[in-house]
Amino acid sequence: MPDVVVVGSGPNGLAAAVILARAGLDVEVHEAEATAGGGSRTLELTLPGYRHDCCAGAHPMALASPVFRAFDLAAHGVELLAPEVSYAHPLDGGRAGLAWRDLDRTVAGLGRDGATWRSLFGPMVRHWQSVVDFAMSDLRRLPRDPLSGLRFGLRVLEQGSPLWNTRFRDDTAPALLTGVATHAITPPRAIPAAGAGMLLATLAHVGGWVLPRGGSQAIPDALIAELERLGGKVSTGRRVDTLDEFAGARAVVLDTAPAELLRMAGDRLPARYAKGLRRFRYGGAACKVDFALSGPVPWQAQGCALAGTLHLIGTRAEAMAAERTIAAGQHADRPYVLAIQPGVVDATRAPAGGHTLYTYAHVPNGSTRDISDDVIAQVERFAPGFRDLILAKNVVTGAEMPTHNANYIGGDISAGAMTLRQFAFRPVPRWNPYATPLPGVYLCSASTPPGPGVHGMSGLHAARHVLRREFGIRTDPLDLLRTAEPA
């Protein structure tokens, strides 16, 4: 039996595995699916030669996450491609807000609200590393740069409250910000959504929202290659039925949702902790629709063709109304659609002349509805003629999401509702959210702080506790990631 077993091969689980292996421990990773990578897998879902990201597509945190900065994805063969426009937000009438990598260029395109955008994001961009370190912390330690943390917090409070419109005079800039906040699959005028929006919009003007050449699979593949170099092992198609299978390991790290911990632990968990896990709320879901196209999407608004990511919903008010409908358990007539067009920077995703379009739309948790027609209508709204380019599509409803990733309960790709309570206390109110009451058993999934996203930070925070509590190793996990050999 190895020193450590990791269950789940998403970026958090793999980050924890690499850190623990760098510390000289024997590590095995077990993945239920046929391929490793969790939410960062890439597969041919429509036609041969058309490569589609299964969940995560664009990666604002790939250049910014402390884990990936220390690990250095580029040094491990991951080529991160940055579109000129990190994300775009088309509006009716052929208009669009464009978040260029260049903050000045973004400001210049926002008219009367340009100065407002600069006042919101200028200080954040200048101190982006401090902002990321604060936002990606375990929320249990004082920030190293309290002033940057305060700046970030005040902006989140403003944009998560009824004050959110006080700075803006037109509709483009607030829509541009709201489209990012709505990633949280919750009404965007809320603290968790505003926090996500402020962080991701800041990163749009730093390194950009990059796309790995060849697909998101490149990120877990790099981590797996390093783990195997260190002597670790990854087994796929290996569903874990009970934690008793790893009775001889000194530590078990679970990159899983709380529901999976409950299933594997059986009746071993203390009643109070188990009750807390059962009360953990899962939020709105995604219906994923991937398209194989005969050509690029014919966006009506200038600049959208340069964007890697687009948010298709319309105005701030439309986004708010649609997300309130989802939160009430109903389908929106015009749902929020997130679209990614990798072909703007990566020709390897499709055969010559072809393109892929990644989309998902927000739906109620557990939705069985195929809403691909609604998705097509939203794209057509801003790109007339899109329908004529479709060669094939692949649809995964919210209810079907768990069949390819057990962490997505009811289609919740955030692995837990982003409510204010669950923003800080994921999955239960505990000072150490990573350690469970079971000796040597830890959680490291997006159901722990800092929450969803391809950043590896939950894996890092969990690995720190494993090293200290189980093995007496107090080396900073980031230092371990920076070293080429185990400590």
Tab-separated table of C-alpha atoms in Angstrom:
chain	number	residue	atom	x	y	z
A	1	MET	CA	0.000	0.000	0.000
A	2	PRO	CA	1.425	3.455	-0.894
A	3	ASP	CA	1.950	6.248	1.631
A	4	VAL	CA	-0.863	8.327	0.090
A	5	VAL	CA	-3.850	7.474	-2.089
A	6	VAL	CA	-5.573	10.243	-4.067
A	7	VAL	CA	-9.101	9.530	-5.318
A	8	GLY	CA	-9.983	11.645	-8.340
A	9	SER	CA	-7.653	13.000	-11.011
A	10	GLY	CA	-8.850	16.559	-11.477
A	11	PRO	CA	-6.322	19.413	-11.219
A	12	ASN	CA	-6.752	19.611	-7.432
A	13	GLY	CA	-6.140	15.922	-6.883
A	14	LEU	CA	-3.179	15.885	-9.255
A	15	ALA	CA	-1.664	19.022	-7.702
A	16	ALA	CA	-1.871	17.380	-4.276
A	17	ALA	CA	-0.375	14.185	-5.690
A	18	VAL	CA	2.612	15.978	-7.247
A	19	ILE	CA	3.288	17.972	-4.072
A	20	LEU	CA	3.199	14.841	-1.919
A	21	ALA	CA	5.409	12.944	-4.362
A	22	ARG	CA	7.874	15.851	-4.424
A	23	ALA	CA	8.079	15.418	-0.640
A	24	GLY	CA	9.388	11.898	-1.236
A	25	LEU	CA	6.147	10.016	-0.561
A	26	ASP	CA	4.796	7.046	-2.513
A	27	VAL	CA	1.554	8.251	-4.166
A	28	GLU	CA	-1.163	6.518	-6.162
A	29	VAL	CA	-4.082	8.228	-7.926
A	30	HIS	CA	-7.334	6.383	-8.697
A	31	GLU	CA	-9.752	7.727	-11.308
A	32	ALA	CA	-13.214	6.267	-12.006
A	33	GLU	CA	-13.357	7.457	-15.623
A	34	ALA	CA	-11.529	5.867	-18.541
A	35	THR	CA	-9.272	8.914	-18.910
A	36	ALA	CA	-7.641	11.078	-16.250
A	37	GLY	CA	-8.098	14.818	-15.866
A	38	GLY	CA	-11.485	15.303	-14.203
A	39	GLY	CA	-13.021	18.556	-15.444
A	40	SER	CA	-9.979	19.259	-17.641
A	41	ARG	CA	-10.327	16.388	-20.082
A	42	THR	CA	-10.387	16.776	-23.875
A	43	LEU	CA	-12.133	14.249	-26.124
A	44	GLU	CA	-13.499	13.862	-29.661
A	45	LEU	CA	-17.171	14.318	-28.841
A	46	THR	CA	-18.686	15.153	-32.241
A	47	LEU	CA	-16.674	14.129	-35.331
A	48	PRO	CA	-13.211	12.600	-35.832
A	49	GLY	CA	-10.511	15.239	-35.516
A	50	TYR	CA	-12.712	17.701	-33.594
A	51	ARG	CA	-11.304	17.927	-30.070
A	52	HIS	CA	-13.624	19.304	-27.372
A	53	ASP	CA	-12.949	20.225	-23.750
A	54	CYS	CA	-15.363	18.278	-21.546
A	55	CYS	CA	-15.801	20.960	-18.867
A	56	ALA	CA	-13.086	23.578	-18.352
A	57	GLY	CA	-12.184	25.338	-21.595
A	58	ALA	CA	-10.579	28.754	-21.011
A	59	HIS	CA	-8.133	29.141	-18.130
A	60	PRO	CA	-7.834	32.542	-16.444
A	61	MET	CA	-5.928	30.881	-13.575
A	62	ALA	CA	-3.408	28.925	-15.669
A	63	LEU	CA	-0.905	31.804	-15.608
A	64	ALA	CA	-2.025	33.238	-12.268
A	65	SER	CA	-2.582	30.352	-9.843
A	66	PRO	CA	0.221	30.113	-7.255
A	67	VAL	CA	0.247	26.355	-7.917
A	68	PHE	CA	0.786	26.725	-11.650
A	69	ARG	CA	3.226	29.614	-11.236
A	70	ALA	CA	5.354	27.421	-8.974
A	71	PHE	CA	4.974	24.282	-11.078
A	72	ASP	CA	5.599	26.227	-14.318
A	73	LEU	CA	3.257	24.661	-16.854
A	74	ALA	CA	5.317	25.942	-19.805
A	75	ALA	CA	8.426	24.186	-18.498
A	76	HIS	CA	6.414	20.968	-18.467
A	77	GLY	CA	5.348	21.249	-22.089
A	78	VAL	CA	2.014	23.071	-21.802
A	79	GLU	CA	1.722	25.793	-24.452
A	80	LEU	CA	-0.733	28.413	-23.246
A	81	LEU	CA	-2.215	30.524	-26.043
A	82	ALA	CA	-3.663	33.946	-25.212
A	83	PRO	CA	-6.348	35.470	-27.479
A	84	GLU	CA	-6.086	39.235	-28.003
A	85	VAL	CA	-9.544	39.586	-26.460
A	86	SER	CA	-9.830	37.575	-23.248
A	87	TYR	CA	-13.616	37.649	-23.342
A	88	ALA	CA	-16.382	39.488	-25.154
A	89	HIS	CA	-19.961	40.323	-24.269
A	90	PRO	CA	-22.127	40.955	-27.337
A	91	LEU	CA	-25.272	43.035	-27.063
A	92	ASP	CA	-28.178	43.481	-29.428
A	93	GLY	CA	-27.687	45.871	-32.320
A	94	GLY	CA	-24.207	44.664	-33.269
A	95	ARG	CA	-22.514	46.091	-30.179
A	96	ALA	CA	-20.153	44.334	-27.758
A	97	GLY	CA	-18.001	44.949	-24.746
A	98	LEU	CA	-14.465	43.662	-25.267
A	99	ALA	CA	-12.069	42.762	-22.452
A	100	TRP	CA	-8.736	43.072	-24.227
A	101	ARG	CA	-5.583	41.833	-22.525
A	102	ASP	CA	-4.507	45.465	-22.709
A	103	LEU	CA	-6.382	47.379	-20.007
A	104	ASP	CA	-5.923	50.704	-21.811
A	105	ARG	CA	-7.467	49.320	-24.983
A	106	THR	CA	-10.408	47.988	-22.985
A	107	VAL	CA	-10.929	51.365	-21.331
A	108	ALA	CA	-10.814	53.123	-24.695
A	109	GLY	CA	-13.630	50.947	-26.019
A	110	LEU	CA	-16.033	51.526	-23.123
A	111	GLY	CA	-16.886	55.149	-23.847
A	112	ARG	CA	-18.272	57.051	-20.862
A	113	ASP	CA	-17.608	54.070	-18.580
A	114	GLY	CA	-13.964	53.682	-19.572
A	115	ALA	CA	-12.727	55.725	-16.618
A	116	THR	CA	-14.950	53.679	-14.314
A	117	TRP	CA	-13.454	50.430	-15.621
A	118	ARG	CA	-9.970	51.807	-15.018
A	119	SER	CA	-10.811	52.861	-11.470
A	120	LEU	CA	-12.210	49.404	-10.737
A	121	PHE	CA	-9.452	47.347	-12.286
A	122	GLY	CA	-6.341	49.531	-12.538
A	123	PRO	CA	-5.228	48.938	-8.914
A	124	MET	CA	-6.201	45.275	-9.158
A	125	VAL	CA	-4.124	44.745	-12.282
A	126	ARG	CA	-1.104	46.511	-10.787
A	127	HIS	CA	-1.228	44.264	-7.707
A	128	TRP	CA	-2.641	41.162	-9.355
A	129	GLN	CA	-0.398	38.651	-7.579
A	130	SER	CA	-1.535	39.913	-4.181
A	131	VAL	CA	-5.160	39.838	-5.334
A	132	VAL	CA	-4.809	36.235	-6.517
A	133	ASP	CA	-2.993	35.124	-3.363
A	134	PHE	CA	-5.810	36.618	-1.274
A	135	ALA	CA	-8.696	35.275	-3.368
A	136	MET	CA	-7.148	31.808	-3.729
A	137	SER	CA	-6.232	31.413	-0.057
A	138	ASP	CA	-7.901	28.981	2.322
A	139	LEU	CA	-9.673	32.037	3.825
A	140	ARG	CA	-8.200	31.174	7.222
A	141	ARG	CA	-5.014	33.250	7.128
A	142	LEU	CA	-4.372	36.990	7.087
A	143	PRO	CA	-3.343	38.190	3.621
A	144	ARG	CA	0.319	39.029	3.080
A	145	ASP	CA	-0.774	42.254	1.395
A	146	PRO	CA	-3.758	43.480	3.459
A	147	LEU	CA	-4.206	46.634	1.351
A	148	SER	CA	-4.741	44.665	-1.851
A	149	GLY	CA	-7.086	42.350	0.006
A	150	LEU	CA	-9.039	45.388	1.226
A	151	ARG	CA	-9.240	46.860	-2.290
A	152	PHE	CA	-10.535	43.582	-3.618
A	153	GLY	CA	-13.011	43.136	-0.784
A	154	LEU	CA	-14.501	46.616	-1.114
A	155	ARG	CA	-15.076	46.143	-4.821
A	156	VAL	CA	-16.697	42.764	-4.218
A	157	LEU	CA	-18.985	44.270	-1.587
A	158	GLU	CA	-20.030	47.007	-3.992
A	159	GLN	CA	-20.677	44.735	-6.967
A	160	GLY	CA	-22.435	42.181	-4.773
A	161	SER	CA	-24.917	44.715	-3.393
A	162	PRO	CA	-27.629	47.109	-4.648
A	163	LEU	CA	-24.810	49.622	-5.208
A	164	TRP	CA	-23.559	47.680	-8.210
A	165	ASN	CA	-24.871	50.148	-10.814
A	166	THR	CA	-23.812	53.389	-9.120
A	167	ARG	CA	-20.522	53.703	-11.037
A	168	PHE	CA	-21.889	53.014	-14.519
A	169	ARG	CA	-23.632	55.326	-17.006
A	170	ASP	CA	-24.092	53.054	-20.048
A	171	ASP	CA	-25.017	49.383	-20.433
A	172	THR	CA	-21.908	47.857	-22.066
A	173	ALA	CA	-19.415	47.981	-19.183
A	174	PRO	CA	-21.795	46.613	-16.525
A	175	ALA	CA	-22.824	43.819	-18.902
A	176	LEU	CA	-19.138	43.031	-19.522
A	177	LEU	CA	-18.572	42.614	-15.783
A	178	THR	CA	-21.829	40.766	-15.147
A	179	GLY	CA	-21.044	38.150	-17.776
A	180	VAL	CA	-17.966	37.147	-15.780
A	181	ALA	CA	-19.746	37.184	-12.423
A	182	THR	CA	-22.409	34.874	-13.814
A	183	HIS	CA	-19.822	32.072	-14.121
A	184	ALA	CA	-20.813	31.309	-10.518
A	185	ILE	CA	-24.255	30.013	-11.686
A	186	THR	CA	-26.021	32.198	-9.164
A	187	PRO	CA	-27.683	35.622	-9.440
A	188	PRO	CA	-24.719	37.904	-10.227
A	189	ARG	CA	-25.567	40.537	-7.636
A	190	ALA	CA	-24.253	38.422	-4.764
A	191	ILE	CA	-20.956	38.389	-2.893
A	192	PRO	CA	-19.629	35.042	-4.228
A	193	ALA	CA	-20.540	35.929	-7.814
A	194	ALA	CA	-19.040	39.402	-7.489
A	195	GLY	CA	-15.852	37.887	-6.072
A	196	ALA	CA	-15.530	35.539	-9.034
A	197	GLY	CA	-16.285	38.366	-11.452
A	198	MET	CA	-13.740	40.780	-9.998
A	199	LEU	CA	-10.983	38.168	-9.927
A	200	LEU	CA	-11.565	36.773	-13.417
A	201	ALA	CA	-12.018	40.212	-14.987
A	202	THR	CA	-8.751	41.343	-13.412
A	203	LEU	CA	-6.912	38.370	-14.894
A	204	ALA	CA	-8.293	39.210	-18.335
A	205	HIS	CA	-5.939	42.214	-18.298
A	206	VAL	CA	-2.914	40.388	-16.896
A	207	GLY	CA	-1.957	37.261	-18.820
A	208	GLY	CA	-5.344	36.760	-20.414
A	209	TRP	CA	-7.752	33.854	-20.458
A	210	VAL	CA	-5.454	31.343	-22.068
A	211	LEU	CA	-6.281	28.124	-23.907
A	212	PRO	CA	-3.810	25.201	-23.859
A	213	ARG	CA	-2.726	24.094	-27.303
A	214	GLY	CA	-4.471	20.842	-28.102
A	215	GLY	CA	-7.027	21.178	-25.316
A	216	SER	CA	-7.356	21.480	-21.568
A	217	GLN	CA	-6.137	17.878	-21.258
A	218	ALA	CA	-2.609	19.287	-21.567
A	219	ILE	CA	-2.742	20.542	-17.958
A	220	PRO	CA	-3.545	17.231	-16.206
A	221	ASP	CA	-1.250	15.418	-18.639
A	222	ALA	CA	1.671	17.587	-17.492
A	223	LEU	CA	0.903	16.930	-13.835
A	224	ILE	CA	0.548	13.191	-14.464
A	225	ALA	CA	3.857	13.062	-16.339
A	226	GLU	CA	5.598	14.726	-13.386
A	227	LEU	CA	3.911	12.414	-10.889
A	228	GLU	CA	5.000	9.365	-12.858
A	229	ARG	CA	8.545	10.741	-13.151
A	230	LEU	CA	8.590	10.837	-9.360
A	231	GLY	CA	7.473	7.211	-9.139
A	232	GLY	CA	3.756	7.836	-8.603
A	233	LYS	CA	1.020	5.890	-10.358
A	234	VAL	CA	-2.327	6.768	-11.939
A	235	SER	CA	-4.971	4.117	-12.541
A	236	THR	CA	-8.093	4.881	-14.587
A	237	GLY	CA	-11.407	3.061	-14.844
A	238	ARG	CA	-11.048	2.444	-11.089
A	239	ARG	CA	-14.186	3.346	-9.143
A	240	VAL	CA	-13.603	3.276	-5.393
A	241	ASP	CA	-16.452	1.649	-3.509
A	242	THR	CA	-15.222	2.048	0.062
A	243	LEU	CA	-12.405	3.763	1.931
A	244	ASP	CA	-11.666	0.379	3.500
A	245	GLU	CA	-9.794	-0.433	0.291
A	246	PHE	CA	-6.998	1.880	1.487
A	247	ALA	CA	-6.759	0.828	5.118
A	248	GLY	CA	-2.981	0.483	4.848
A	249	ALA	CA	-2.316	3.979	3.481
A	250	ARG	CA	-1.217	6.688	5.910
A	251	ALA	CA	-3.340	9.295	4.128
A	252	VAL	CA	-6.242	9.325	1.656
A	253	VAL	CA	-6.929	12.550	-0.258
A	254	LEU	CA	-10.307	12.842	-1.946
A	255	ASP	CA	-10.774	15.075	-4.985
A	256	THR	CA	-14.495	14.374	-4.717
A	257	ALA	CA	-17.780	16.029	-3.841
A	258	PRO	CA	-19.152	15.505	-0.307
A	259	ALA	CA	-21.735	13.072	-1.683
A	260	GLU	CA	-18.909	10.795	-2.815
A	261	LEU	CA	-17.232	10.973	0.593
A	262	LEU	CA	-20.528	9.925	2.174
A	263	ARG	CA	-20.820	7.007	-0.244
A	264	MET	CA	-17.279	5.742	0.269
A	265	ALA	CA	-17.218	6.251	4.039
A	266	GLY	CA	-20.472	4.407	4.681
A	267	ASP	CA	-21.337	4.594	8.384
A	268	ARG	CA	-17.799	5.469	9.513
A	269	LEU	CA	-18.359	9.243	9.670
A	270	PRO	CA	-19.506	10.852	12.939
A	271	ALA	CA	-23.223	11.610	12.768
A	272	ARG	CA	-22.826	15.389	13.090
A	273	TYR	CA	-20.242	15.644	10.296
A	274	ALA	CA	-22.264	13.319	8.051
A	275	LYS	CA	-25.354	15.449	8.654
A	276	GLY	CA	-23.384	18.546	7.656
A	277	LEU	CA	-22.283	16.876	4.422
A	278	ARG	CA	-25.865	15.895	3.633
A	279	ARG	CA	-26.939	19.502	4.141
A	280	PHE	CA	-24.312	20.726	1.673
A	281	ARG	CA	-26.206	22.399	-1.158
A	282	TYR	CA	-25.581	21.785	-4.829
A	283	GLY	CA	-26.370	24.686	-7.102
A	284	GLY	CA	-27.509	25.470	-10.607
A	285	ALA	CA	-26.350	23.201	-13.386
A	286	ALA	CA	-24.905	23.345	-16.874
A	287	CYS	CA	-26.184	21.780	-20.064
A	288	LYS	CA	-23.080	21.311	-22.213
A	289	VAL	CA	-23.391	21.589	-25.998
A	290	ASP	CA	-20.350	21.124	-28.245
A	291	PHE	CA	-20.413	21.926	-31.941
A	292	ALA	CA	-18.331	20.861	-34.901
A	293	LEU	CA	-18.468	23.718	-37.412
A	294	SER	CA	-17.560	24.149	-41.072
A	295	GLY	CA	-16.179	27.641	-40.409
A	296	PRO	CA	-15.731	30.351	-37.767
A	297	VAL	CA	-18.759	31.780	-35.965
A	298	PRO	CA	-19.979	34.882	-37.877
A	299	TRP	CA	-20.241	37.289	-34.950
A	300	GLN	CA	-22.049	40.489	-35.826
A	301	ALA	CA	-20.167	42.788	-33.443
A	302	GLN	CA	-16.640	43.831	-34.324
A	303	GLY	CA	-13.968	42.277	-32.117
A	304	CYS	CA	-15.923	39.181	-31.074
A	305	ALA	CA	-14.082	37.098	-33.666
A	306	LEU	CA	-10.864	37.754	-31.694
A	307	ALA	CA	-12.248	36.616	-28.340
A	308	GLY	CA	-11.473	33.232	-26.847
A	309	THR	CA	-14.540	33.350	-24.590
A	310	LEU	CA	-17.927	35.024	-24.995
A	311	HIS	CA	-20.835	35.509	-22.603
A	312	LEU	CA	-24.157	35.373	-24.407
A	313	ILE	CA	-27.005	36.829	-22.376
A	314	GLY	CA	-27.434	40.499	-23.233
A	315	THR	CA	-27.734	43.214	-20.611
A	316	ARG	CA	-27.018	43.103	-16.903
A	317	ALA	CA	-30.763	43.054	-16.228
A	318	GLU	CA	-31.246	40.079	-18.564
A	319	ALA	CA	-28.488	38.137	-16.803
A	320	MET	CA	-30.016	38.858	-13.417
A	321	ALA	CA	-33.471	37.760	-14.551
A	322	ALA	CA	-32.205	34.565	-16.183
A	323	GLU	CA	-30.172	33.512	-13.141
A	324	ARG	CA	-33.057	34.205	-10.774
A	325	THR	CA	-35.186	31.929	-12.925
A	326	ILE	CA	-32.573	29.154	-12.673
A	327	ALA	CA	-32.266	29.661	-8.910
A	328	ALA	CA	-36.043	29.203	-8.674
A	329	GLY	CA	-35.711	25.807	-10.356
A	330	GLN	CA	-37.044	26.828	-13.767
A	331	HIS	CA	-35.537	27.092	-17.239
A	332	ALA	CA	-34.873	30.564	-18.625
A	333	ASP	CA	-36.378	31.352	-22.025
A	334	ARG	CA	-33.081	32.947	-22.992
A	335	PRO	CA	-30.438	31.228	-20.853
A	336	TYR	CA	-26.965	32.457	-20.047
A	337	VAL	CA	-24.599	30.787	-22.499
A	338	LEU	CA	-20.829	30.662	-22.116
A	339	ALA	CA	-19.087	30.066	-25.438
A	340	ILE	CA	-15.428	29.323	-26.186
A	341	GLN	CA	-13.932	29.350	-29.681
A	342	PRO	CA	-10.445	27.799	-29.417
A	343	GLY	CA	-9.821	28.222	-33.122
A	344	VAL	CA	-8.965	31.906	-32.658
A	345	VAL	CA	-5.545	30.776	-31.382
A	346	ASP	CA	-5.389	26.982	-31.757
A	347	ALA	CA	-5.765	25.363	-35.166
A	348	THR	CA	-5.173	21.881	-33.714
A	349	ARG	CA	-8.718	21.573	-32.332
A	350	ALA	CA	-10.310	20.775	-35.723
A	351	PRO	CA	-9.360	19.588	-39.230
A	352	ALA	CA	-8.266	22.216	-41.740
A	353	GLY	CA	-11.075	24.694	-42.367
A	354	GLY	CA	-13.151	23.398	-39.471
A	355	HIS	CA	-13.782	24.890	-36.035
A	356	THR	CA	-15.121	23.796	-32.699
A	357	LEU	CA	-17.444	25.790	-30.490
A	358	TYR	CA	-17.724	24.949	-26.802
A	359	THR	CA	-20.886	26.096	-25.061
A	360	TYR	CA	-22.782	25.496	-21.907
A	361	ALA	CA	-26.032	27.033	-20.721
A	362	HIS	CA	-27.259	27.411	-17.166
A	363	VAL	CA	-30.161	25.162	-16.213
A	364	PRO	CA	-31.773	24.070	-12.927
A	365	ASN	CA	-30.034	21.348	-10.959
A	366	GLY	CA	-31.039	17.906	-12.205
A	367	SER	CA	-32.419	19.216	-15.504
A	368	THR	CA	-33.059	16.482	-18.075
A	369	ARG	CA	-33.883	18.949	-20.842
A	370	ASP	CA	-31.820	19.138	-24.022
A	371	ILE	CA	-31.657	22.891	-24.509
A	372	SER	CA	-29.364	22.871	-27.526
A	373	ASP	CA	-32.022	24.686	-29.582
A	374	ASP	CA	-32.019	27.498	-26.987
A	375	VAL	CA	-28.220	27.622	-27.142
A	376	ILE	CA	-28.272	27.821	-30.933
A	377	ALA	CA	-30.839	30.613	-30.734
A	378	GLN	CA	-28.645	32.608	-28.329
A	379	VAL	CA	-25.625	32.239	-30.619
A	380	GLU	CA	-27.757	33.150	-33.667
A	381	ARG	CA	-28.970	36.229	-31.796
A	382	PHE	CA	-25.443	37.643	-31.915
A	383	ALA	CA	-24.076	35.688	-34.920
A	384	PRO	CA	-26.727	35.387	-37.666
A	385	GLY	CA	-25.962	32.419	-39.920
A	386	PHE	CA	-24.367	30.312	-37.192
A	387	ARG	CA	-26.937	27.540	-37.646
A	388	ASP	CA	-25.799	26.933	-41.228
A	389	LEU	CA	-22.260	26.082	-40.071
A	390	ILE	CA	-23.191	23.212	-37.745
A	391	LEU	CA	-21.853	19.845	-38.889
A	392	ALA	CA	-22.570	17.971	-35.657
A	393	LYS	CA	-23.327	18.579	-32.003
A	394	ASN	CA	-22.963	16.708	-28.736
A	395	VAL	CA	-25.303	17.413	-25.813
A	396	VAL	CA	-24.821	16.525	-22.151
A	397	THR	CA	-27.799	17.550	-20.023
A	398	GLY	CA	-27.438	18.627	-16.418
A	399	ALA	CA	-28.759	15.277	-15.222
A	400	GLU	CA	-26.214	13.448	-17.410
A	401	MET	CA	-23.201	15.410	-16.138
A	402	PRO	CA	-22.465	13.008	-13.233
A	403	THR	CA	-22.175	10.095	-15.675
A	404	HIS	CA	-18.797	11.458	-16.791
A	405	ASN	CA	-17.806	13.241	-13.565
A	406	ALA	CA	-19.338	12.088	-10.285
A	407	ASN	CA	-18.500	15.435	-8.647
A	408	TYR	CA	-21.076	17.269	-10.776
A	409	ILE	CA	-24.119	16.441	-8.671
A	410	GLY	CA	-27.226	17.231	-10.715
A	411	GLY	CA	-25.008	18.990	-13.251
A	412	ASP	CA	-23.471	21.431	-10.738
A	413	ILE	CA	-20.027	21.986	-12.285
A	414	SER	CA	-19.031	24.131	-9.287
A	415	ALA	CA	-19.275	21.086	-6.963
A	416	GLY	CA	-21.454	23.050	-4.569
A	417	ALA	CA	-23.700	26.103	-4.674
A	418	MET	CA	-21.805	29.387	-4.434
A	419	THR	CA	-23.881	30.839	-1.622
A	420	LEU	CA	-22.417	33.258	0.904
A	421	ARG	CA	-22.317	30.539	3.567
A	422	GLN	CA	-20.731	28.002	1.246
A	423	PHE	CA	-18.281	30.570	-0.107
A	424	ALA	CA	-16.296	30.432	3.143
A	425	PHE	CA	-17.532	27.210	4.711
A	426	ARG	CA	-17.110	24.476	2.124
A	427	PRO	CA	-18.290	21.801	2.707
A	428	VAL	CA	-19.134	22.263	6.419
A	429	PRO	CA	-18.316	24.962	9.009
A	430	ARG	CA	-14.892	23.841	10.255
A	431	TRP	CA	-11.647	25.695	10.875
A	432	ASN	CA	-9.874	23.062	8.786
A	433	PRO	CA	-12.216	22.316	5.858
A	434	TYR	CA	-9.794	19.810	4.295
A	435	ALA	CA	-9.415	17.360	7.201
A	436	THR	CA	-12.344	15.029	7.863
A	437	PRO	CA	-13.048	13.386	11.241
A	438	LEU	CA	-11.664	10.122	9.827
A	439	PRO	CA	-7.952	9.679	10.644
A	440	GLY	CA	-5.821	10.420	7.619
A	441	VAL	CA	-8.747	11.243	5.287
A	442	TYR	CA	-8.799	14.652	3.584
A	443	LEU	CA	-10.886	16.515	0.993
A	444	CYS	CA	-9.245	18.591	-1.762
A	445	SER	CA	-12.003	19.137	-4.333
A	446	ALA	CA	-13.772	22.300	-5.496
A	447	SER	CA	-16.157	21.610	-2.596
A	448	THR	CA	-13.441	23.105	-0.363
A	449	PRO	CA	-11.975	26.645	-0.395
A	450	PRO	CA	-11.265	28.485	-2.594
A	451	GLY	CA	-13.918	26.721	-4.670
A	452	PRO	CA	-14.341	25.963	-8.376
A	453	GLY	CA	-11.846	26.622	-11.145
A	454	VAL	CA	-8.763	25.041	-12.657
A	455	HIS	CA	-6.192	26.348	-10.192
A	456	GLY	CA	-5.035	23.406	-8.054
A	457	MET	CA	-5.224	25.500	-4.903
A	458	SER	CA	-7.564	23.203	-2.964
A	459	GLY	CA	-5.062	20.442	-3.658
A	460	LEU	CA	-2.237	22.585	-2.350
A	461	HIS	CA	-4.073	23.542	0.847
A	462	ALA	CA	-5.032	19.926	1.544
A	463	ALA	CA	-1.498	18.691	0.817
A	464	ARG	CA	-0.091	21.169	3.346
A	465	HIS	CA	-2.228	19.610	6.088
A	466	VAL	CA	-1.399	16.065	4.998
A	467	LEU	CA	2.331	16.766	5.085
A	468	ARG	CA	2.261	18.392	8.505
A	469	ARG	CA	-0.301	16.252	10.309
A	470	GLU	CA	0.480	12.824	8.873
A	471	PHE	CA	4.193	12.999	8.039
A	472	GLY	CA	5.626	15.852	10.119
A	473	ILE	CA	6.876	17.665	6.990
A	474	ARG	CA	6.596	21.439	7.307
A	475	THR	CA	8.110	22.435	3.969
A	476	ASP	CA	5.978	24.958	2.079
A	477	PRO	CA	4.134	23.031	-0.681
A	478	LEU	CA	4.908	25.838	-3.143
A	479	ASP	CA	8.614	25.333	-2.471
A	480	LEU	CA	8.147	21.651	-3.188
A	481	LEU	CA	6.518	22.505	-6.521
A	482	ARG	CA	9.437	24.726	-7.439
A	483	THR	CA	12.012	21.958	-6.871
A	484	ALA	CA	12.924	19.448	-9.538
A	485	GLU	CA	13.583	16.603	-7.102
A	486	PRO	CA	11.719	15.315	-4.011
A	487	ALA	CA	12.719	16.890	-0.679
